[in-house]
Amino acid sequence: MEMFVIEGCQPLSGRVSISGAKNAALPIMASTLLSDGPNQLQGVPNLVDVVTLSQLLSSLGMKIERNKNDSLLLEVIDESCFIADYDLVRRMRASICVLGPLLAKRKKACVSLPGGCNIGDRPVNLHLKGLAALGADIRIEQGYIIAEAKQLTGAKIYLGGPFGSTVTGTCNVMSAATLAKGTTTIEAAACEPEVVDLGNYLNAMGAKITGLGTPFLEIQGVESLTGTDYKIIPDRIEAATLMMAAAITNSSIELENVNLAHMTAIVEKLQELGVNIRNSDDVVHVSSNGKLNTADCIALPYPGIPTDVQAQLMALLTITSGMNIVTDKVFPDRFMHAAELTRMGASIRREGPNAIIHGQGQLNGACVMASDLRASAALVLAGLAAKGATTIRRIYHLDRGYEKLDEKLNSLGAHIKRVKDSPENRPQEIQPDLISLSNIPDDAEKRSTIDPPKWLTKQERKTGRR
Ligand code: EPZ
């Protein structure tokens, strides 16, 4: 396993280009199962989740070739298989996106229920409700969803749930409805730009979808879809993450391949915090002078602040000087990153559905553990701002959803080393031999008998203070 060692307080400068959107690429790749003929997708980010889905699609009879660095050629060459294997699906929840296309094109789909997740409950009841409304026979057997339908028929479907709509649920039902007989309406459809991108791609293949970007979709079923070429939208979550990297290090950077129209809510919130963001000639300039205001941030379905930037925003708020509130209305328990940020000196308290962040103005390096994709990004941001070195373990979480984030940040001046996860590579951890149980005094005044950690400076060893 690998980990990052980040030397904090390095100012950033320069320009990086944003990759294609992971959460558009995944459902679009899955929907190529619907098409006859080859598909050439541009802007497909080179990250672990794309590799995992490619393996799953290959197991479902898809030929996939990556030509040049960000484009994929995908063509179905065998339609006999309809089983999405548990071992692949458990690695990536987004594999559920093959359910709708498989059912519509191959009349049967057997997809493992996705595994658990650190950001909260991830039910698929709305996916199944929508597909059943299209006439599929759905049952759960031995951890698999088994869906069958000789011919899907158009229906009127409401996809609203207790936390708003469902992004991949809308993708599944919209994709399946393209080959249904008759017209389907989806009410309370997700409006995320990634869902719109999928809809635009399906229309480019010959589907007839209207209402994209609104909660009301109408899909007129067609006989077949033809493979086509398509360029995937930029990743708004990566762009927001890099904007916050500039903000948390009081830096000025430039970003290319950004669609600011997909980022109104998060850009407004960063500007409210005091971050300068402006666009000129398709380059976005982001700068911060270090004086950040406090804020009340609520993650909501699009066009609200995305839940996928909530953790990164929390990291940024820890260096403000005052009280901030963060609430996530999409995944109310998505706060695994809070405890790790606290290890770095942040003051964060849970109050029911809210997290109260008392900005301390400064973080300190520590050894922390990534728990999920966006929590990892939050810890990277915190490490960039922290005094001293920060070690982030289990960075495989980060590699699932960001294309070379460490390399992009290092090209801007960050000091991030990707090393093997081993005790000697963890500078902040007090090595077991420094504090042996026999040394621990039975009363406080002998505390100084404990050898201070080797990594403290001579002055700090003498005064006992950092
Ligand atoms: C997509 O997940 C994204 N993943 C997530 O990004 C993102 O956080 C999420 O949408 C919300 O924007 C991909 O697109 C691959 P949902 P998805 O179905 O579709 C509840 C990342 O970091 N719900 O929109 O799985 C659910 O519990 C990932 O890139 C139901 O109740 O999310 C949640 O509270 C993390 N029943 C809310 O809806 C259902 O059938 C939104 O979930 C489905 C969902």
XYZ file of C-alpha atoms and ligand atoms in Angstrom:
510
model
C 0.000 0.000 0.000
C 1.124 3.572 -0.651
C 0.848 6.747 1.375
C 1.544 10.445 0.925
C 4.053 12.442 2.940
C 3.217 16.128 2.472
C 5.491 18.982 3.543
C 2.982 21.761 4.269
C 2.978 25.561 3.883
C 4.335 25.526 0.322
C 2.726 28.291 -1.786
C 1.305 27.149 -5.129
C 1.582 28.838 -8.504
C 1.229 27.932 -12.165
C -1.401 26.278 -14.334
C -2.944 22.796 -14.486
C -5.600 21.250 -16.689
C -8.702 19.593 -15.239
C -9.437 15.989 -16.301
C -12.727 14.682 -17.659
C -15.496 14.100 -15.131
C -15.318 10.689 -13.411
C -19.046 10.734 -12.605
C -19.939 11.395 -16.233
C -17.403 8.954 -17.704
C -18.633 6.001 -15.620
C -22.355 6.047 -16.599
C -21.442 6.958 -20.187
C -19.056 3.994 -20.425
C -21.782 1.743 -18.973
C -24.342 3.009 -21.491
C -22.164 1.911 -24.433
C -23.686 -1.514 -23.661
C -26.811 -0.128 -25.380
C -25.100 0.659 -28.678
C -24.427 -1.220 -31.904
C -21.007 -0.305 -33.276
C -17.913 1.398 -31.857
C -17.848 4.358 -29.462
C -14.892 6.738 -29.205
C -14.984 8.579 -25.858
C -12.640 11.528 -25.281
C -11.850 13.062 -21.894
C -12.021 9.764 -20.015
C -9.843 10.283 -16.909
C -7.186 7.651 -16.261
C -8.134 6.565 -12.727
C -8.825 3.370 -10.824
C -12.631 3.477 -11.047
C -12.402 3.738 -14.858
C -10.065 0.725 -14.905
C -12.450 -1.230 -12.650
C -15.453 -0.456 -14.863
C -13.413 -1.337 -17.955
C -12.718 -4.750 -16.435
C -16.422 -5.220 -15.716
C -17.428 -4.161 -19.241
C -14.798 -6.487 -20.744
C -16.331 -9.334 -18.720
C -19.650 -8.368 -20.325
C -18.322 -8.786 -23.865
C -16.999 -5.273 -24.531
C -13.761 -4.621 -26.432
C -12.026 -1.628 -24.782
C -8.838 0.087 -25.949
C -7.280 3.212 -24.483
C -5.781 5.153 -27.356
C -3.907 8.368 -26.538
C -4.005 9.377 -22.901
C -7.634 10.340 -22.416
C -9.673 8.517 -25.002
C -11.250 5.102 -24.981
C -12.589 2.956 -27.824
C -15.479 0.745 -26.645
C -17.339 -1.766 -28.805
C -19.651 -4.633 -27.825
C -18.467 -7.836 -29.487
C -20.417 -10.429 -27.457
C -23.873 -9.923 -25.914
C -24.263 -13.358 -24.356
C -23.233 -12.425 -20.798
C -25.567 -10.529 -18.484
C -23.933 -11.153 -15.094
C -21.965 -8.354 -13.383
C -19.666 -10.162 -11.027
C -19.744 -9.386 -7.248
C -15.951 -9.215 -7.048
C -15.892 -6.324 -9.514
C -19.091 -4.555 -8.374
C -18.057 -4.580 -4.691
C -14.959 -2.565 -5.633
C -16.955 0.226 -7.146
C -20.544 1.186 -6.441
C -20.912 2.933 -9.787
C -20.884 -0.523 -11.413
C -24.620 -0.401 -10.698
C -24.796 1.782 -13.830
C -24.616 -1.336 -16.033
C -27.983 -2.537 -14.684
C -30.268 -0.406 -16.859
C -28.321 -0.799 -20.126
C -27.911 -4.584 -19.678
C -31.634 -5.017 -18.976
C -32.720 -2.883 -21.937
C -30.303 -4.387 -24.476
C -29.927 -8.000 -23.333
C -33.392 -8.381 -21.709
C -31.764 -9.743 -18.550
C -29.308 -8.388 -15.989
C -27.796 -9.981 -12.923
C -25.857 -7.337 -11.000
C -24.436 -7.725 -7.540
C -25.858 -5.370 -4.947
C -23.140 -2.745 -4.362
C -21.102 -3.142 -1.214
C -21.057 -0.864 1.824
C -19.671 2.625 1.824
C -17.996 4.965 4.269
C -20.098 7.967 3.320
C -23.420 6.552 4.438
C -26.330 4.371 3.304
C -26.307 3.689 -0.402
C -29.660 1.986 -1.164
C -30.733 1.266 -4.746
C -34.492 1.077 -4.119
C -35.171 3.997 -6.482
C -33.171 2.343 -9.277
C -35.284 -0.802 -8.885
C -38.534 1.161 -8.590
C -37.839 2.898 -11.908
C -36.863 -0.267 -13.772
C -39.878 -2.141 -12.380
C -42.106 0.714 -13.588
C -40.701 0.089 -17.083
C -42.021 -3.451 -16.800
C -38.983 -5.351 -15.559
C -39.393 -8.352 -13.286
C -36.978 -7.597 -10.408
C -35.872 -9.930 -7.613
C -32.975 -10.113 -5.172
C -31.244 -13.482 -4.831
C -28.030 -14.245 -2.941
C -26.900 -10.623 -2.981
C -27.665 -10.159 -6.668
C -30.282 -8.002 -8.379
C -31.906 -10.117 -11.095
C -33.896 -8.054 -13.605
C -35.683 -9.449 -16.671
C -37.954 -8.008 -19.341
C -38.734 -9.286 -22.838
C -39.602 -5.720 -23.803
C -39.543 -2.628 -21.573
C -42.510 -0.278 -21.950
C -42.655 3.466 -21.371
C -44.048 4.602 -18.000
C -44.583 7.637 -15.770
C -41.960 7.411 -13.007
C -41.318 9.478 -9.867
C -37.683 9.097 -8.711
C -37.671 11.386 -5.661
C -36.218 10.007 -2.442
C -35.767 11.231 1.142
C -32.504 12.989 0.175
C -33.554 14.389 -3.165
C -33.210 12.529 -6.432
C -30.696 9.820 -7.307
C -27.877 10.511 -9.753
C -27.013 6.968 -10.846
C -30.644 5.947 -10.411
C -31.641 8.576 -12.993
C -28.792 7.331 -15.218
C -30.026 3.733 -14.985
C -33.701 4.464 -15.635
C -33.036 7.059 -18.365
C -30.668 4.668 -20.182
C -33.120 1.761 -19.990
C -36.017 3.924 -21.168
C -34.216 4.805 -24.433
C -35.032 1.312 -25.810
C -38.470 0.958 -24.153
C -41.599 0.830 -26.314
C -43.416 4.148 -25.966
C -42.710 7.266 -23.943
C -41.305 7.469 -20.413
C -41.478 10.488 -18.145
C -39.190 10.718 -15.128
C -40.275 13.188 -12.461
C -37.765 14.261 -9.763
C -34.905 13.282 -12.070
C -31.376 14.288 -10.990
C -30.164 17.482 -12.698
C -26.421 17.045 -12.135
C -24.237 18.019 -15.147
C -22.989 14.424 -15.300
C -26.567 13.174 -15.810
C -27.036 15.800 -18.540
C -23.776 14.643 -20.147
C -25.051 11.067 -20.216
C -28.347 12.228 -21.731
C -26.508 14.215 -24.409
C -24.408 11.160 -25.211
C -27.495 8.919 -25.469
C -29.092 11.477 -27.812
C -25.890 11.502 -29.885
C -26.374 7.723 -30.223
C -29.947 8.269 -31.492
C -32.024 8.432 -28.310
C -34.826 10.947 -27.957
C -34.503 12.583 -24.516
C -35.829 16.030 -23.628
C -35.791 18.016 -20.351
C -32.118 17.275 -19.551
C -30.951 19.424 -16.632
C -34.480 19.737 -15.269
C -36.306 17.432 -12.835
C -38.703 16.430 -15.647
C -37.298 14.132 -18.333
C -39.200 12.706 -21.305
C -37.741 9.767 -23.208
C -39.316 8.497 -26.427
C -38.214 4.898 -26.927
C -36.345 4.003 -30.142
C -35.509 0.680 -31.826
C -31.733 0.901 -31.458
C -28.774 3.149 -30.657
C -25.620 3.520 -32.760
C -22.125 3.914 -31.357
C -20.669 7.416 -31.759
C -17.812 9.739 -30.775
C -18.229 11.924 -27.695
C -16.206 14.267 -25.448
C -16.882 14.100 -21.718
C -17.368 17.287 -19.655
C -14.638 18.532 -17.304
C -14.658 17.314 -13.703
C -16.273 20.066 -11.614
C -15.329 18.277 -8.383
C -11.630 18.149 -9.291
C -11.796 21.812 -10.339
C -13.361 22.774 -6.999
C -10.753 20.707 -5.140
C -7.904 22.552 -6.890
C -9.570 25.915 -6.273
C -9.595 25.057 -2.574
C -5.933 23.995 -2.774
C -5.139 27.556 -3.855
C -7.348 28.989 -1.113
C -5.935 26.857 1.711
C -2.330 27.764 0.788
C -2.984 31.488 0.167
C -1.842 30.990 -3.429
C -2.705 32.095 -6.937
C -3.125 29.398 -9.605
C -4.716 28.972 -13.053
C -6.995 26.158 -14.169
C -7.719 25.038 -17.745
C -10.635 22.907 -18.985
C -13.106 24.188 -16.391
C -16.826 24.663 -17.031
C -17.737 27.356 -14.478
C -21.405 27.065 -15.505
C -21.428 23.710 -13.654
C -19.946 25.269 -10.496
C -22.054 28.319 -9.600
C -22.892 27.259 -6.032
C -19.382 26.243 -4.959
C -17.765 29.245 -6.704
C -20.177 31.610 -4.935
C -19.414 29.964 -1.584
C -15.631 30.256 -2.143
C -16.073 33.909 -3.135
C -18.121 34.436 0.053
C -15.130 33.016 1.959
C -12.918 35.617 0.272
C -11.395 33.583 -2.577
C -10.957 35.483 -5.870
C -12.170 33.478 -8.872
C -12.311 34.937 -12.385
C -12.419 33.598 -15.895
C -10.512 35.030 -18.842
C -9.955 33.390 -22.228
C -11.057 29.990 -20.923
C -8.528 30.045 -18.099
C -9.847 30.311 -14.540
C -7.683 32.372 -12.185
C -8.003 31.490 -8.485
C -6.274 33.422 -5.718
C -6.532 33.994 -1.996
C -4.772 36.515 0.219
C -5.007 34.390 3.326
C -7.777 36.277 5.118
C -10.708 33.846 4.850
C -14.182 34.685 6.137
C -16.338 32.130 7.924
C -19.379 30.495 6.292
C -22.439 28.283 6.673
C -22.263 25.539 4.011
C -25.072 23.154 3.080
C -24.468 20.347 0.571
C -27.531 19.803 -1.606
C -28.515 18.122 -4.880
C -27.536 20.139 -7.988
C -27.513 23.088 -8.471
C -26.612 23.330 -4.754
C -23.122 22.857 -3.292
C -22.139 19.290 -4.277
C -21.818 16.767 -1.465
C -18.594 15.664 -3.220
C -16.878 18.927 -2.204
C -18.204 18.982 1.368
C -15.155 17.297 2.915
C -12.727 19.544 1.040
C -14.734 22.618 2.100
C -14.573 21.480 5.735
C -10.777 21.261 5.490
C -10.686 24.814 4.136
C -12.959 26.125 6.905
C -10.573 24.811 9.579
C -8.125 27.624 8.733
C -10.678 30.436 8.966
C -10.773 32.367 12.234
C -14.242 31.840 13.644
C -17.300 29.575 13.677
C -18.506 27.724 10.555
C -21.341 25.235 10.063
C -21.346 22.388 7.517
C -24.448 20.304 6.785
C -24.784 17.547 4.186
C -28.384 17.049 3.100
C -27.428 14.346 0.567
C -25.305 12.073 2.765
C -26.047 13.308 6.320
C -23.324 11.129 7.863
C -20.552 11.979 5.404
C -18.189 13.255 8.107
C -15.524 10.514 8.400
C -12.916 13.158 7.520
C -13.731 15.265 10.623
C -11.909 13.007 13.101
C -8.781 12.942 10.920
C -8.823 16.732 10.528
C -9.099 16.965 14.318
C -5.844 15.013 14.576
C -4.280 17.901 12.660
C -5.495 20.446 15.181
C -8.894 21.283 13.736
C -11.740 22.006 16.151
C -14.836 20.212 14.785
C -17.933 19.229 16.749
C -20.932 17.239 15.525
C -24.285 18.786 16.459
C -26.913 16.397 15.024
C -26.876 16.776 11.206
C -24.396 19.657 11.438
C -20.646 19.879 11.937
C -19.495 23.007 13.755
C -15.990 24.021 12.690
C -14.231 26.534 14.922
C -11.523 27.818 12.589
C -8.150 27.912 14.361
C -6.240 29.626 11.577
C -3.542 26.916 11.474
C -3.260 23.134 11.145
C -0.354 20.939 12.248
C 1.051 17.963 10.385
C 0.050 14.511 11.650
C -0.297 10.903 10.519
C -3.893 10.498 9.247
C -5.951 7.832 7.511
C -8.042 8.284 4.375
C -11.501 6.685 4.601
C -13.115 7.462 1.241
C -12.429 9.332 -1.973
C -13.388 12.871 -1.038
C -12.179 12.542 2.568
C -8.752 11.728 1.077
C -8.878 14.942 -0.945
C -9.790 16.879 2.204
C -6.748 15.455 4.015
C -4.484 16.372 1.089
C -5.735 19.966 1.261
C -5.201 20.012 5.022
C -1.684 18.628 4.539
C -0.869 21.391 2.062
C -1.770 23.998 4.701
C -0.409 22.271 7.816
C 2.782 23.260 9.587
C 5.289 20.424 9.227
C 4.803 17.010 7.620
C 1.512 15.132 7.156
C 1.309 11.438 6.335
C -1.878 10.225 4.648
C -2.316 6.461 4.603
C -4.682 4.371 2.393
C -4.394 6.806 -0.522
C -5.831 4.113 -2.790
C -9.113 5.857 -1.950
C -7.838 9.008 -3.660
C -6.551 7.180 -6.738
C -10.058 5.851 -7.386
C -11.416 9.275 -8.276
C -8.591 11.720 -9.047
C -6.202 11.500 -11.982
C -2.673 12.102 -10.642
C -3.787 14.756 -8.116
C -0.405 14.590 -6.358
C 1.453 15.175 -9.640
C -0.813 18.101 -10.541
C -0.295 19.701 -7.112
C 3.469 19.098 -7.233
C 3.600 20.775 -10.650
C 2.110 23.817 -8.857
C 4.803 23.757 -6.164
C 3.430 21.386 -3.537
C 5.779 18.902 -1.827
C 3.900 15.595 -1.909
C 5.867 12.351 -1.840
C 4.106 9.091 -2.744
C 5.914 6.358 -0.729
C 5.405 2.803 0.465
C 3.309 2.694 3.644
C 5.824 1.585 6.262
C 6.595 2.696 9.843
C 9.935 4.268 8.923
C 8.158 6.414 6.355
C 5.764 7.837 8.942
C 7.718 10.775 10.411
C 4.943 11.943 12.710
C 4.288 8.669 14.446
C 6.001 8.242 17.783
C 8.011 5.061 17.204
C 7.190 2.331 19.757
C 10.827 2.164 21.004
C 10.669 5.809 22.152
C 8.034 5.146 24.785
C 8.309 1.767 26.437
C 5.746 0.966 29.125
C 8.451 0.571 31.816
C 9.361 4.254 31.331
C 5.894 5.547 32.047
C 5.979 6.930 35.609
C 3.235 6.075 38.091
C 3.027 9.793 38.964
C 2.966 12.908 36.799
C 6.113 14.767 37.979
C 8.295 12.017 36.484
C 6.756 12.645 33.076
C 10.049 14.095 31.839
C 11.622 10.654 32.125
C 9.887 9.743 28.838
C 12.307 10.271 25.948
C 10.759 12.901 23.671
C 10.119 11.802 20.072
C 13.288 11.899 18.002
C 11.625 14.136 15.419
C 11.218 17.075 17.826
C 13.868 19.817 17.506
C 16.440 20.260 20.308
C 14.605 23.442 21.444
C 11.269 21.631 21.492
C 12.799 18.740 23.439
C 14.183 21.195 25.991
C 11.036 23.310 26.421
C 8.577 20.478 25.832
C 6.605 22.872 23.622
C 6.162 23.017 19.797
C -23.525 9.743 -7.248
O -23.683 8.660 -6.365
C -22.048 10.036 -7.313
N -21.342 8.874 -7.835
C -21.524 10.365 -5.913
O -20.141 10.706 -6.043
C -22.288 11.575 -5.396
O -21.871 11.854 -4.074
C -23.798 11.286 -5.413
O -24.202 10.895 -6.741
C -24.612 12.501 -5.005
O -24.349 13.564 -5.892
C -21.353 8.650 -9.163
O -21.950 9.387 -9.918
C -20.584 7.471 -9.665
P -27.441 9.137 -5.265
P -25.124 7.923 -6.260
O -28.122 7.922 -5.750
O -25.814 7.992 -7.553
C -30.265 8.215 -1.588
C -17.852 10.591 -5.542
O -17.213 10.925 -4.530
N -30.761 7.126 -2.451
O -27.643 10.421 -5.995
O -24.900 6.596 -5.652
C -28.822 7.987 -1.151
O -28.781 7.221 0.021
C -19.172 9.861 -5.386
O -17.502 10.826 -6.723
C -31.880 6.425 -2.058
O -32.469 6.682 -1.007
O -25.865 8.844 -5.218
C -28.324 9.396 -0.941
O -28.673 9.821 0.337
C -19.511 9.586 -3.938
N -32.315 5.402 -2.858
C -29.082 10.216 -1.987
O -30.208 9.411 -2.361
C -31.695 5.092 -4.035
O -32.167 4.167 -4.737
C -28.271 10.538 -3.222
O -27.760 9.325 -3.726
C -30.563 5.833 -4.410
C -30.113 6.846 -3.607
